[in-house]
Coordinates of C-alpha atoms in Angstrom, one line a residue:
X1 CA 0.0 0.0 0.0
X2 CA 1.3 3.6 -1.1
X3 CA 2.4 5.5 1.6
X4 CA 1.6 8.7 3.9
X5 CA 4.2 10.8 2.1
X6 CA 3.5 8.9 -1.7
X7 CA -0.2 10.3 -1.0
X8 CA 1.1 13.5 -0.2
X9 CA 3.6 14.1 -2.8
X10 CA 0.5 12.9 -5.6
X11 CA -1.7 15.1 -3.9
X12 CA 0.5 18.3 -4.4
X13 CA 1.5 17.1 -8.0
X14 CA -2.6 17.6 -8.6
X15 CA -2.3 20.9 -7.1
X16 CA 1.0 21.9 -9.0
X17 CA -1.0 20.3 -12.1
X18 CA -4.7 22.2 -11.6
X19 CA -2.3 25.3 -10.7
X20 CA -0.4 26.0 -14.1
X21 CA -4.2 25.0 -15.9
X22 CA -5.4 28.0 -14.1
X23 CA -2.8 30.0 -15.1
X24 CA -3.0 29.1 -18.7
X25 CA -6.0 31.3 -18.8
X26 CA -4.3 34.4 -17.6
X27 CA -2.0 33.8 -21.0
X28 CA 0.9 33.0 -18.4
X29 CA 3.4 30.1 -19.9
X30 CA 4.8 29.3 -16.9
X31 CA 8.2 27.2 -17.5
X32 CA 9.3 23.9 -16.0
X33 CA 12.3 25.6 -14.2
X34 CA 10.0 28.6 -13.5
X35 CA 7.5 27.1 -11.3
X36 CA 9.7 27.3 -8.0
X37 CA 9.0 31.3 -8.8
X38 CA 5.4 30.5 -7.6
X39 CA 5.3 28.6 -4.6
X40 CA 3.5 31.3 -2.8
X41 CA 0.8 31.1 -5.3
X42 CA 0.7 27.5 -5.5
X43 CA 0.5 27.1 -1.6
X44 CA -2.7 29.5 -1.1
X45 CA -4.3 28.4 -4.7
X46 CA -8.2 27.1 -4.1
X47 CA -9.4 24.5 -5.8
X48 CA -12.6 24.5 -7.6
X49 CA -14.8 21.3 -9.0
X50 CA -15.1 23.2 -12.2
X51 CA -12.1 23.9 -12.6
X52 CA -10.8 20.2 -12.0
X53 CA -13.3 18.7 -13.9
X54 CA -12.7 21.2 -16.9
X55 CA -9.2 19.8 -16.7
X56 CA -10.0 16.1 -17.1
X57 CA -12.9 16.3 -19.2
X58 CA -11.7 18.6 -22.2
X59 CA -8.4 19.1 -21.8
X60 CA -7.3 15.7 -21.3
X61 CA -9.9 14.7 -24.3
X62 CA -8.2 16.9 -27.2
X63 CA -5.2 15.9 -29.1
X64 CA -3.0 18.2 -27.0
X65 CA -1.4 19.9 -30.1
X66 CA -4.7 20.8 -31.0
X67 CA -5.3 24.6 -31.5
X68 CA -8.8 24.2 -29.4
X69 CA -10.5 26.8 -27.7
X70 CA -11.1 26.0 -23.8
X71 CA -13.1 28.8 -21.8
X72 CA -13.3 29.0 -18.1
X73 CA -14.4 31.7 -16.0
X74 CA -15.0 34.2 -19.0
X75 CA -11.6 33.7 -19.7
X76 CA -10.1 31.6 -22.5
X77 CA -6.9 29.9 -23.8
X78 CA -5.9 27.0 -26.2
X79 CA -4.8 23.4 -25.4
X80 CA -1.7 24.0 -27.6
X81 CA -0.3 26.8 -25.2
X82 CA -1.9 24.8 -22.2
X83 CA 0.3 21.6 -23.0
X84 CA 3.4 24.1 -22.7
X85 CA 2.5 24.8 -19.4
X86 CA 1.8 21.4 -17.8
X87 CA 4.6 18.8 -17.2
X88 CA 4.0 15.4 -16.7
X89 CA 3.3 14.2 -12.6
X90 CA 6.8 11.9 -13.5
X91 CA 8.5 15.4 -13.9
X92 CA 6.7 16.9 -11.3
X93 CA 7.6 14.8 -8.4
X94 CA 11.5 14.8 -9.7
X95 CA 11.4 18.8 -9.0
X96 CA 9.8 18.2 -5.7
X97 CA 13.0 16.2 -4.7
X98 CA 14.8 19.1 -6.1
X99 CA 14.6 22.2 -6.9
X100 CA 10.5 22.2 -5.5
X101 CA 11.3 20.5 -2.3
X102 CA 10.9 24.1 -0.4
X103 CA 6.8 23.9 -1.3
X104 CA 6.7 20.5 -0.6
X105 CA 8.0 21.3 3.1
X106 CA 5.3 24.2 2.7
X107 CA 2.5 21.6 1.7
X108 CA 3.2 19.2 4.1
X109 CA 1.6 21.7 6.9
X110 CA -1.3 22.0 4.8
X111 CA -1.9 18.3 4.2
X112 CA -1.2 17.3 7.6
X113 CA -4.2 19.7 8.5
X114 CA -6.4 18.1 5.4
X115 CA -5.5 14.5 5.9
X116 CA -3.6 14.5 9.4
X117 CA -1.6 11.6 9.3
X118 CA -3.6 9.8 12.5
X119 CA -6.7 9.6 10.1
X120 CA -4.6 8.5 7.7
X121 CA -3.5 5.9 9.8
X122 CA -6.8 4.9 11.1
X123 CA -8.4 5.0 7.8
X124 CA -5.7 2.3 6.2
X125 CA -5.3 0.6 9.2
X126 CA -8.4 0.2 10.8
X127 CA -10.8 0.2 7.8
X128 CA -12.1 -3.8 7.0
X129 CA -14.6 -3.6 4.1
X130 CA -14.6 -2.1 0.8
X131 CA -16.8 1.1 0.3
X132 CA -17.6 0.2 -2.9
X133 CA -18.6 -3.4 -2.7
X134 CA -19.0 -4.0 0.9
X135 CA -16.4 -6.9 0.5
X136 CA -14.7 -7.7 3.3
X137 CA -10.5 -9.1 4.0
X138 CA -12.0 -11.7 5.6
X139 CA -14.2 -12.5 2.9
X140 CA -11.3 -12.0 0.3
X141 CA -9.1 -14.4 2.7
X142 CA -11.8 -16.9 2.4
X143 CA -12.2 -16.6 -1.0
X144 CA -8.2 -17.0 -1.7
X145 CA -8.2 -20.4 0.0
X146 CA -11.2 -21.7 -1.5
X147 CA -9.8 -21.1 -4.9
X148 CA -12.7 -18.2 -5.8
X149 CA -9.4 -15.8 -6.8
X150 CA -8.5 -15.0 -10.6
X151 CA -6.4 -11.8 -9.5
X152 CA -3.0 -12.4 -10.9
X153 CA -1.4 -9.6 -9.1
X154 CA -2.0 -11.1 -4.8
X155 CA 1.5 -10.6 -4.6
X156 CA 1.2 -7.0 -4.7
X157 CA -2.5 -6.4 -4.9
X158 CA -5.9 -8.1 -3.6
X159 CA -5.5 -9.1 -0.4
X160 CA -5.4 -5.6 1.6
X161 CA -7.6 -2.4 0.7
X162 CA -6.7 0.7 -1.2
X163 CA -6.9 4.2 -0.4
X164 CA -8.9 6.1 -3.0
X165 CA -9.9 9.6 -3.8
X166 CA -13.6 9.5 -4.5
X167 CA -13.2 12.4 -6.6
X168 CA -9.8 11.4 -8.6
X169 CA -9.8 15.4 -9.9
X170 CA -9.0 16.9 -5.9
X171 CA -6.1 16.1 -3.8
X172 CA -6.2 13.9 -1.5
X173 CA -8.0 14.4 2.1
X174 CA -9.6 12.8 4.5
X175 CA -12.9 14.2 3.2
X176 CA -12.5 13.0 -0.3
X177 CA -10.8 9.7 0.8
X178 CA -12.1 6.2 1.1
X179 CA -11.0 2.1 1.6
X180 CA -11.7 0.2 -2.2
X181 CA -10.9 -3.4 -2.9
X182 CA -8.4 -3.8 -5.8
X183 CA -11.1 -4.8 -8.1
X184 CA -13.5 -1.6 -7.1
X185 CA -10.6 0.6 -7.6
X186 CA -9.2 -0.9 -10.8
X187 CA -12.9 -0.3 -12.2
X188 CA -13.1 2.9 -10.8
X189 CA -10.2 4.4 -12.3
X190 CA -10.3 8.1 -12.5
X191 CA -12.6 7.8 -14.6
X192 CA -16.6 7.7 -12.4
X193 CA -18.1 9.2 -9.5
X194 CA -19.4 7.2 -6.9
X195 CA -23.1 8.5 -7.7
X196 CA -22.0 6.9 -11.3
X197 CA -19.7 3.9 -10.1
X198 CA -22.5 2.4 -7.9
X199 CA -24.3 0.3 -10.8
X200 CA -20.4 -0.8 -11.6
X201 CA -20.1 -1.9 -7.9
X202 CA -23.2 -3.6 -7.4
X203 CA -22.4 -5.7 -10.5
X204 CA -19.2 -7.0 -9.0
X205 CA -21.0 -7.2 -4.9
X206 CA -23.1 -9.5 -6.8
X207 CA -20.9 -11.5 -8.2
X208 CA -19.0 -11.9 -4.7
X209 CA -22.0 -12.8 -3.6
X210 CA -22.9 -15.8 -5.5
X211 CA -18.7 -17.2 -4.9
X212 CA -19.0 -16.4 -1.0
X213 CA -22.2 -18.4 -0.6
X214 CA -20.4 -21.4 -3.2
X215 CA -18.1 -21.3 -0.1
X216 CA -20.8 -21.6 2.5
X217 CA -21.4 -18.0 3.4
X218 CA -25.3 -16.9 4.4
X219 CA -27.0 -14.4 3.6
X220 CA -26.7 -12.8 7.2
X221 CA -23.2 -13.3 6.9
X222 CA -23.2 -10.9 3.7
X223 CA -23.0 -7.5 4.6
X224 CA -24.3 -4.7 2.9
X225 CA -22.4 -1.4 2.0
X226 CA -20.9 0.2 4.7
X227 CA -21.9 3.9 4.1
X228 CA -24.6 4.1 1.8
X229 CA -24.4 7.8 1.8
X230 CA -21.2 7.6 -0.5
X231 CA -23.3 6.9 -3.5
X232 CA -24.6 10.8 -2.9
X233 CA -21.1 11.9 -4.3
X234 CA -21.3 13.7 -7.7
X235 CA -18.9 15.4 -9.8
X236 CA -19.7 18.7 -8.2
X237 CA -20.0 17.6 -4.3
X238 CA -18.1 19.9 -2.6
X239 CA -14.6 18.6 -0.8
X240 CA -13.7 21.1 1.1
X241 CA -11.5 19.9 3.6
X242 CA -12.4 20.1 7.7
X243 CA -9.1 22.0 8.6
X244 CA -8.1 20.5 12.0
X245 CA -7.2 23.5 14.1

């Protein structure tokens, strides 16, 4: 499982990322080696759904060469100039070892206050049961041993839960953060909601359903999702963080 700081450091490389989109529509190219000029900026920069979603849903869905006209906020700017402005995460979290690692000391106060690391901790350690699916380790164990398994990856993958942003377009926080069994988050991707992933997810509890009673489960033994109110997150829910003070 990915750690405390590899959650952090993916976290700030959305910010970093969502941060040089916004500025794209100020007509700011903002160079690779330039961005350490804005760690101010980049600290105190808000988030917005529309913003984030803008970026995944058009921008990342035209050829990025393309001279394609995105508007946001009244303002405007075009994907070919955007691409100029936006390194990869692979060459983001290389500066944050160098030449960025003063903002990622900076960010690491703000994301201890978003997703303090005991939540963290209790969320990963504590948490039995997918969100998604309801599935539980125990269940998976039982599963394993009883030959009900295809996962080709339980060396790695399967047999603990994974720590996933409900909303893949936001950072990473304890609001926006949940426990997903390999399979829920593989299907997930970045790609759905919950509000849309929960057809997906009661395709696949069904399924478990039919192997765990093949292995002598009951129906009271079954359990059902643990916090149906996840299914009320949309696109546009709001995440904003409950700052510990």
């Amino acid at each position: 499982m990915a750690s405390y700081n590899d959650k952090l450091i993916d976290s700030l490389a959305t910010r970093i990322q969502l941060f040089l989109f916004w500025k794209s529509f100020d007509k700011e190219v903002i160079k690779t080696e330039d961005i350490a000029n804005y760690i101010d900026e980049i600290e105190k920069f808000e988030i917005a759904n529309d913003l984030a979603n803008l970026y995944s849903n058009t921008y990342y869905q035209t050829k990025l060469k393309e001279k394609r006209e995105i508007l946001f906020n009244g303002k405007n700017a075009y994907v070919d100039n955007i691409c100029k402005n936006i390194p990869s995460k692979t060459k983001i979290k290389e500066l944050l070892r160098n030449e960025l690692k003063p903002l990622k000391d900076k960010y690491k106060e703000k994301f201890e206050k978003i997703f303090p690391l005991k939540e963290f901790e209790n969320m990963t350690k504590s948490k039995t049961t997918c969100s998604y699916c309801g599935i539980s380790l125990a269940q998976i164990e039982e599963l394993g041993k009883n030959g009900k398994l295809n996962n080709k990856r339980s060396d790695t993958r399967g047999y603990t839960l994974e720590i996933d942003r409900m909303l893949p377009n936001l950072e990473y926080s304890k609001k926006n953060c949940c426990m997903a069994c390999y399979w829920c988050n593989n299907a997930k991707t970045d790609e759905f909601s919950p509000e849309e992933f929960k057809p997906i997810a009661e395709g696949i509890r069904k399924t478990w359903n039919e192997r765990l009673k093949a292995i002598g489960y009951s129906e009271e033994e079954i359990k059902d999702v643990p916090d149906p109110e996840i299914w009320n997150t949309k696109f546009d829910t709001s995440m904003e963080p409950d700052i510990e003070k």
